[in-house]
Coordinates of N, CA, C and O in Angstrom, one line a residue:
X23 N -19.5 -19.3 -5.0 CA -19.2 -20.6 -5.6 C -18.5 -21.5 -4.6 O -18.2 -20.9 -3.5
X24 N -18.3 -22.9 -4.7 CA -18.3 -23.0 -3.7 C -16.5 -22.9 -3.4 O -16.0 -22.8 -2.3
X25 N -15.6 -23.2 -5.1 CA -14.1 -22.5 -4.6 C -14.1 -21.7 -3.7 O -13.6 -22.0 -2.6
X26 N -14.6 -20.5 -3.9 CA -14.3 -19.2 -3.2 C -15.3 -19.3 -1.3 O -15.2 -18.5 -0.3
X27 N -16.1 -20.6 -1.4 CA -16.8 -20.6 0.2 C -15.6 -21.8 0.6 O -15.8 -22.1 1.8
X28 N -14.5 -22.6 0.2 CA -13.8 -23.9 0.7 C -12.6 -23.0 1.4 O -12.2 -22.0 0.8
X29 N -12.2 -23.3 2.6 CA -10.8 -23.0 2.7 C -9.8 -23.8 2.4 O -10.0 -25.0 2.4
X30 N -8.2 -23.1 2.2 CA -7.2 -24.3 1.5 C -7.3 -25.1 2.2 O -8.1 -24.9 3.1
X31 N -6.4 -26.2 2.3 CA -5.8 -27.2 3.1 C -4.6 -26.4 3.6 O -4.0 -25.5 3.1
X32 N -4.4 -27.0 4.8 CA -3.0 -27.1 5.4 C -2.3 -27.9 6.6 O -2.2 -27.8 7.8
X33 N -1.8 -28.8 5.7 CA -1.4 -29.7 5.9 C 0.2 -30.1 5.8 O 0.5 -31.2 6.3
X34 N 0.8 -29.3 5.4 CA 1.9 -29.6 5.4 C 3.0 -29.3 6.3 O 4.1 -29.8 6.4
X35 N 2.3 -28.0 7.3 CA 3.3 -26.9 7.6 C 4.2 -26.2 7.2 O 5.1 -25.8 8.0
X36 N 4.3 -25.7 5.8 CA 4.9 -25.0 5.1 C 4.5 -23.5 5.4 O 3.2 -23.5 5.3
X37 N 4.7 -22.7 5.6 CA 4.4 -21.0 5.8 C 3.9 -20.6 4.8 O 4.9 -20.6 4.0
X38 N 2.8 -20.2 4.2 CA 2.4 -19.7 2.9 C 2.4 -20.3 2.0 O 2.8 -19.9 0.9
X39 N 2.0 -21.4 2.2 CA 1.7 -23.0 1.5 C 0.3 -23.2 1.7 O -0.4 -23.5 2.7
X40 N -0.2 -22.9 0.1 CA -1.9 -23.6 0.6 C -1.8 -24.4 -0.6 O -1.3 -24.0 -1.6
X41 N -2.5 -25.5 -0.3 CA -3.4 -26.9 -1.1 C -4.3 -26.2 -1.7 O -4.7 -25.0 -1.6
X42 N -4.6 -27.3 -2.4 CA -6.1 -26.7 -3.3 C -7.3 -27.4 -2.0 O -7.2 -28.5 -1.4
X43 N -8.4 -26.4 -2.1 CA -9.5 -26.9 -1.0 C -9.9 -28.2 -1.6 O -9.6 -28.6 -2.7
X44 N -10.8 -29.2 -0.3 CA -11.1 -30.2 -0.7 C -12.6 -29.9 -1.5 O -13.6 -29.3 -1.0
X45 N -12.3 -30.5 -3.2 CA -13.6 -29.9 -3.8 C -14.2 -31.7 -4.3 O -13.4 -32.6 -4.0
X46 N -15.3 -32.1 -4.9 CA -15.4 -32.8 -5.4 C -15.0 -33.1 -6.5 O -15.1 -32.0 -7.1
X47 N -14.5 -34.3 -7.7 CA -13.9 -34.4 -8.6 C -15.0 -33.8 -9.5 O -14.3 -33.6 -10.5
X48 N -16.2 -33.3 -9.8 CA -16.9 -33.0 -10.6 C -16.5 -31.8 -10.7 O -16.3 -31.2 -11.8
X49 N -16.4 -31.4 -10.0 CA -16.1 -29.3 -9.6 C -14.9 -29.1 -9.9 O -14.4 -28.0 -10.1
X50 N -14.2 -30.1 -10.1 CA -12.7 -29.8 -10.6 C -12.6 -30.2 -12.1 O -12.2 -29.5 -13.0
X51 N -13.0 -31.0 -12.1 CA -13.1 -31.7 -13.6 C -14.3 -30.4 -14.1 O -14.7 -31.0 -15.1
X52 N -15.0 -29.5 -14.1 CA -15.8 -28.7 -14.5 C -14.9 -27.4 -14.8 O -14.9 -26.7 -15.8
X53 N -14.2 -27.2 -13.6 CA -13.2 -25.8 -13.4 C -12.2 -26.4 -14.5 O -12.2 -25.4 -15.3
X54 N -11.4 -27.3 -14.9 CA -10.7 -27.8 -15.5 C -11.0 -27.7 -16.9 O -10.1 -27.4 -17.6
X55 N -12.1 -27.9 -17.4 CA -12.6 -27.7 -18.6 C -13.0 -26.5 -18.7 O -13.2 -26.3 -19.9
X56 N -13.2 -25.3 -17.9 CA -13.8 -24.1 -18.2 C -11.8 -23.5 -18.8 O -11.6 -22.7 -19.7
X57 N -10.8 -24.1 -17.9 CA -9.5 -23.6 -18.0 C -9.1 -24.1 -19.0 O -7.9 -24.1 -18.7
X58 N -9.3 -24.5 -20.0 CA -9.1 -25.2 -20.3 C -9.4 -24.6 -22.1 O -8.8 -24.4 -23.1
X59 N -10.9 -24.4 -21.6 CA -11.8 -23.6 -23.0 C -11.0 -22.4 -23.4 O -11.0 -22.0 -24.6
X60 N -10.3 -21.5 -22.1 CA -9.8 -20.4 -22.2 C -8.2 -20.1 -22.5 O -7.6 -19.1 -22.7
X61 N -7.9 -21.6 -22.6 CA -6.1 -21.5 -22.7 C -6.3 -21.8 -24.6 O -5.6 -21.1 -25.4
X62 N -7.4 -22.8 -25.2 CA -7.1 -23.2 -26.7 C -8.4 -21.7 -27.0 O -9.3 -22.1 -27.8
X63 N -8.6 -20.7 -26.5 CA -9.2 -19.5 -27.8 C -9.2 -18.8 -26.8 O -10.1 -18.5 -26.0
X64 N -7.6 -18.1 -26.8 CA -7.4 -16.6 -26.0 C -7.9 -15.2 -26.9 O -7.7 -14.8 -28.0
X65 N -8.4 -15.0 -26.1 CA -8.4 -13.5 -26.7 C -7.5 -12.4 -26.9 O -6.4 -12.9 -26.6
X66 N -7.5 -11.2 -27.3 CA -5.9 -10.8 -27.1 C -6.3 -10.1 -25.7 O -7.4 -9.9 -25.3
X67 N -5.0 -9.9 -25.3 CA -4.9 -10.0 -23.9 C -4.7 -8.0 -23.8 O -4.3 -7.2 -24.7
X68 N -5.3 -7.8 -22.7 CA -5.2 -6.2 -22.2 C -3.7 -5.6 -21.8 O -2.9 -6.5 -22.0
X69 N -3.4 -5.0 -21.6 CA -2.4 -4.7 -21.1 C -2.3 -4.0 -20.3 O -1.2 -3.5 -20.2
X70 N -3.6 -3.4 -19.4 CA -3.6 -3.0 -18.2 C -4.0 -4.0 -17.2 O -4.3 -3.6 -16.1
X71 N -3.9 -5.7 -17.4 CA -4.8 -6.2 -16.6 C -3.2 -7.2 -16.5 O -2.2 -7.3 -17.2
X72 N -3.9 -7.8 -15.1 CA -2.4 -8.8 -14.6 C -3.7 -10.3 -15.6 O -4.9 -10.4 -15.8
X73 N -2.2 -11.4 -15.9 CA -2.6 -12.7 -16.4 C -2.0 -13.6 -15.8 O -1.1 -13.4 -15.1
X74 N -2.6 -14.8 -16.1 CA -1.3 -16.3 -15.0 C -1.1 -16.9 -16.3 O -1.9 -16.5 -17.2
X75 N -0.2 -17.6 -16.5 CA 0.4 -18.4 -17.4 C 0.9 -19.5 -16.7 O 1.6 -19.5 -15.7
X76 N 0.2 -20.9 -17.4 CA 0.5 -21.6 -17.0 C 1.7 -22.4 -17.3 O 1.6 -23.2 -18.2
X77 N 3.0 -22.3 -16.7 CA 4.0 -23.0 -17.7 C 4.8 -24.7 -17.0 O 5.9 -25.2 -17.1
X78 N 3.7 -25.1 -16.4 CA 4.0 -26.4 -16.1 C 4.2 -27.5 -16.9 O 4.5 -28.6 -16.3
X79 N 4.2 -27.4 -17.8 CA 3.6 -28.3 -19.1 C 2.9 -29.4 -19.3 O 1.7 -29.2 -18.9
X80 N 2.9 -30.8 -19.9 CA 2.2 -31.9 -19.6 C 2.8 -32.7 -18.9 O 4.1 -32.7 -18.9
X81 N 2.2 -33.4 -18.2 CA 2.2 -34.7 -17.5 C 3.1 -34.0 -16.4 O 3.6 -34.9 -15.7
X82 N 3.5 -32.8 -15.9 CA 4.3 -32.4 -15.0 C 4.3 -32.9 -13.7 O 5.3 -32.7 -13.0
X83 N 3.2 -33.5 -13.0 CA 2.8 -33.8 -11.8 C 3.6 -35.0 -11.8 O 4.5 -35.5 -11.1
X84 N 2.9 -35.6 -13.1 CA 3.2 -38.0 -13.1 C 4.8 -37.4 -13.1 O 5.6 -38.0 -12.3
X85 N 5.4 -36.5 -13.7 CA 6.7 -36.9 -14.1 C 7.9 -36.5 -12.7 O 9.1 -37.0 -12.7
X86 N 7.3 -35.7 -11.8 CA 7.4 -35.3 -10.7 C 7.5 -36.4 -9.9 O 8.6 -36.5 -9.3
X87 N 6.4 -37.4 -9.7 CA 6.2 -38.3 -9.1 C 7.2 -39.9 -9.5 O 7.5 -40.8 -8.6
X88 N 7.6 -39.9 -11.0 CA 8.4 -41.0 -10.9 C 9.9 -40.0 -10.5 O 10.6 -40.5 -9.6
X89 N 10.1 -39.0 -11.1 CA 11.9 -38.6 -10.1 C 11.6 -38.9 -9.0 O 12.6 -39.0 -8.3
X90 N 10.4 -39.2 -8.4 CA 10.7 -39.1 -6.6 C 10.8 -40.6 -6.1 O 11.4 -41.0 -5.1
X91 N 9.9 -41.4 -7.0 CA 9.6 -43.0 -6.7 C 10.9 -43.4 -7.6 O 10.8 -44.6 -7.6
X92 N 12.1 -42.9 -8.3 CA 13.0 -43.3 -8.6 C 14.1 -43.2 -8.1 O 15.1 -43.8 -8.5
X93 N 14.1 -42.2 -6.8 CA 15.3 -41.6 -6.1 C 16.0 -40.7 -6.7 O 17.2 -40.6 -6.3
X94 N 15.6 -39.6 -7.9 CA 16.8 -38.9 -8.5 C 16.2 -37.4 -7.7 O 16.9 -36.5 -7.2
X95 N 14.6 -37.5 -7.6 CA 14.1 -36.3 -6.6 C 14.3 -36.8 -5.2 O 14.4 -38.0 -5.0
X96 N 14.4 -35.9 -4.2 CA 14.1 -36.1 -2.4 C 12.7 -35.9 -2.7 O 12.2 -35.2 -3.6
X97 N 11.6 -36.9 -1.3 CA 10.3 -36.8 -1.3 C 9.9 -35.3 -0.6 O 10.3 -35.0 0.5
X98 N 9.2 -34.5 -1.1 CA 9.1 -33.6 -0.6 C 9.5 -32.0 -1.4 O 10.0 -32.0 -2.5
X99 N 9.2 -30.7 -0.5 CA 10.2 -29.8 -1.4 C 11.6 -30.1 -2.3 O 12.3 -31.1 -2.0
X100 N 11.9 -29.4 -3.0 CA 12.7 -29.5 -4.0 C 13.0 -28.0 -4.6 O 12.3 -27.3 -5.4
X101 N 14.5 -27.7 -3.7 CA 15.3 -26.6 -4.2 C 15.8 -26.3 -5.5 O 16.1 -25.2 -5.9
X102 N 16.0 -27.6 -6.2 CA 16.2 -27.4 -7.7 C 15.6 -27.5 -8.5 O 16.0 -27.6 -9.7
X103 N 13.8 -27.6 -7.8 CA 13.0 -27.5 -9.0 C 12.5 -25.8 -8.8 O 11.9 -25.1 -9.6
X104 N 13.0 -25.7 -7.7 CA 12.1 -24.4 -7.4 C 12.9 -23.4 -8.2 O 12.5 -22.6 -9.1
X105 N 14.2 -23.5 -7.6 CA 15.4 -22.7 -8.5 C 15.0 -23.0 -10.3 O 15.5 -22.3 -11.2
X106 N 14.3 -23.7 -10.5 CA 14.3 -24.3 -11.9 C 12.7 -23.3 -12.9 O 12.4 -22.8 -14.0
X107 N 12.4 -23.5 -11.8 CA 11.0 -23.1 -11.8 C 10.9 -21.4 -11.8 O 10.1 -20.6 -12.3
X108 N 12.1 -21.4 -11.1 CA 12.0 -19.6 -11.0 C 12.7 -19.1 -12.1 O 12.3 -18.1 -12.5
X109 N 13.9 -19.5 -12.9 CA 14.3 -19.4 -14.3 C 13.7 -19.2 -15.2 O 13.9 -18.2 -15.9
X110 N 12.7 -20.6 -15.6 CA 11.7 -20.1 -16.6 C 10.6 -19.1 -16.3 O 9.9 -18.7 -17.3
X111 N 10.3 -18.6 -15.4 CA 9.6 -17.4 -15.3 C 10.4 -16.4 -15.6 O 10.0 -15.7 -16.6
X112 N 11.5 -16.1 -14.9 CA 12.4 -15.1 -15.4 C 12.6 -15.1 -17.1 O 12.2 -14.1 -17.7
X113 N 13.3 -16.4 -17.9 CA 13.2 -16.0 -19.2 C 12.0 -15.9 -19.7 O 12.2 -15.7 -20.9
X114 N 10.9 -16.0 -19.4 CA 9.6 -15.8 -20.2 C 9.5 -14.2 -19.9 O 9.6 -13.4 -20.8
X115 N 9.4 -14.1 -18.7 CA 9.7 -12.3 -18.3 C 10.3 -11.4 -19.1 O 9.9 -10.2 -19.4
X116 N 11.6 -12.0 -19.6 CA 12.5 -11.1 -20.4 C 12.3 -11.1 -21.9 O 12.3 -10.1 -22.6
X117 N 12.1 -12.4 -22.3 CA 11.2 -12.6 -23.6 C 10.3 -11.6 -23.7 O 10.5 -10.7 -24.5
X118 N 9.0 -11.7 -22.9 CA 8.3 -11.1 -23.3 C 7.8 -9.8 -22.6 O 7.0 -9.0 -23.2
X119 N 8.3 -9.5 -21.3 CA 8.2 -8.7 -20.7 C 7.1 -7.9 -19.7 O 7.4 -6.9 -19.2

């Protein structure tokens, strides 16, 4: 497919930092709806098999983007979102295990 023939981006210089490859908006907007099909009619889930959960929620990116164009984020990484970010995985972890 051609996800799996693109390599990420790297561009940032972050160490184990990859971008999403450059795809066209159709191929994403396609991948997007297939993710999409599968988050509103899950199946039950195995329990020998690993899963991703997505727990970003809505508008997470725009809302990212005004703390940063407002000055309450620094432009760039962010230790307290990361710290933040690694919490709710942890309580989802312990929730549900």
């Amino acid at each position: 497919s051609a996800l799996k023939s693109k390599q990420p981006q790297r561009r940032d210089g972050i160490r184990d930092h990859e971008m999403a490859p450059l795809l066209s908006k159709e191929l994403w907007d396609n991948l997007g709806g297939l993710v999409k099909a599968c988050e509103e009619y899950p199946s039950t889930l195995p329990d020998d098999k690993w899963i991703s959960l997505r727990l970003d929620g809505c508008d997470w990116g725009f809302l990212l983007q005004r703390l940063k164009q407002t000055g309450i984020l620094d432009i760039g990484f962010s230790n307290y979102i990361a710290d933040w970010m690694l919490e709710s995985c942890r309580a989802v972890m312990c929730e549900f295990g």
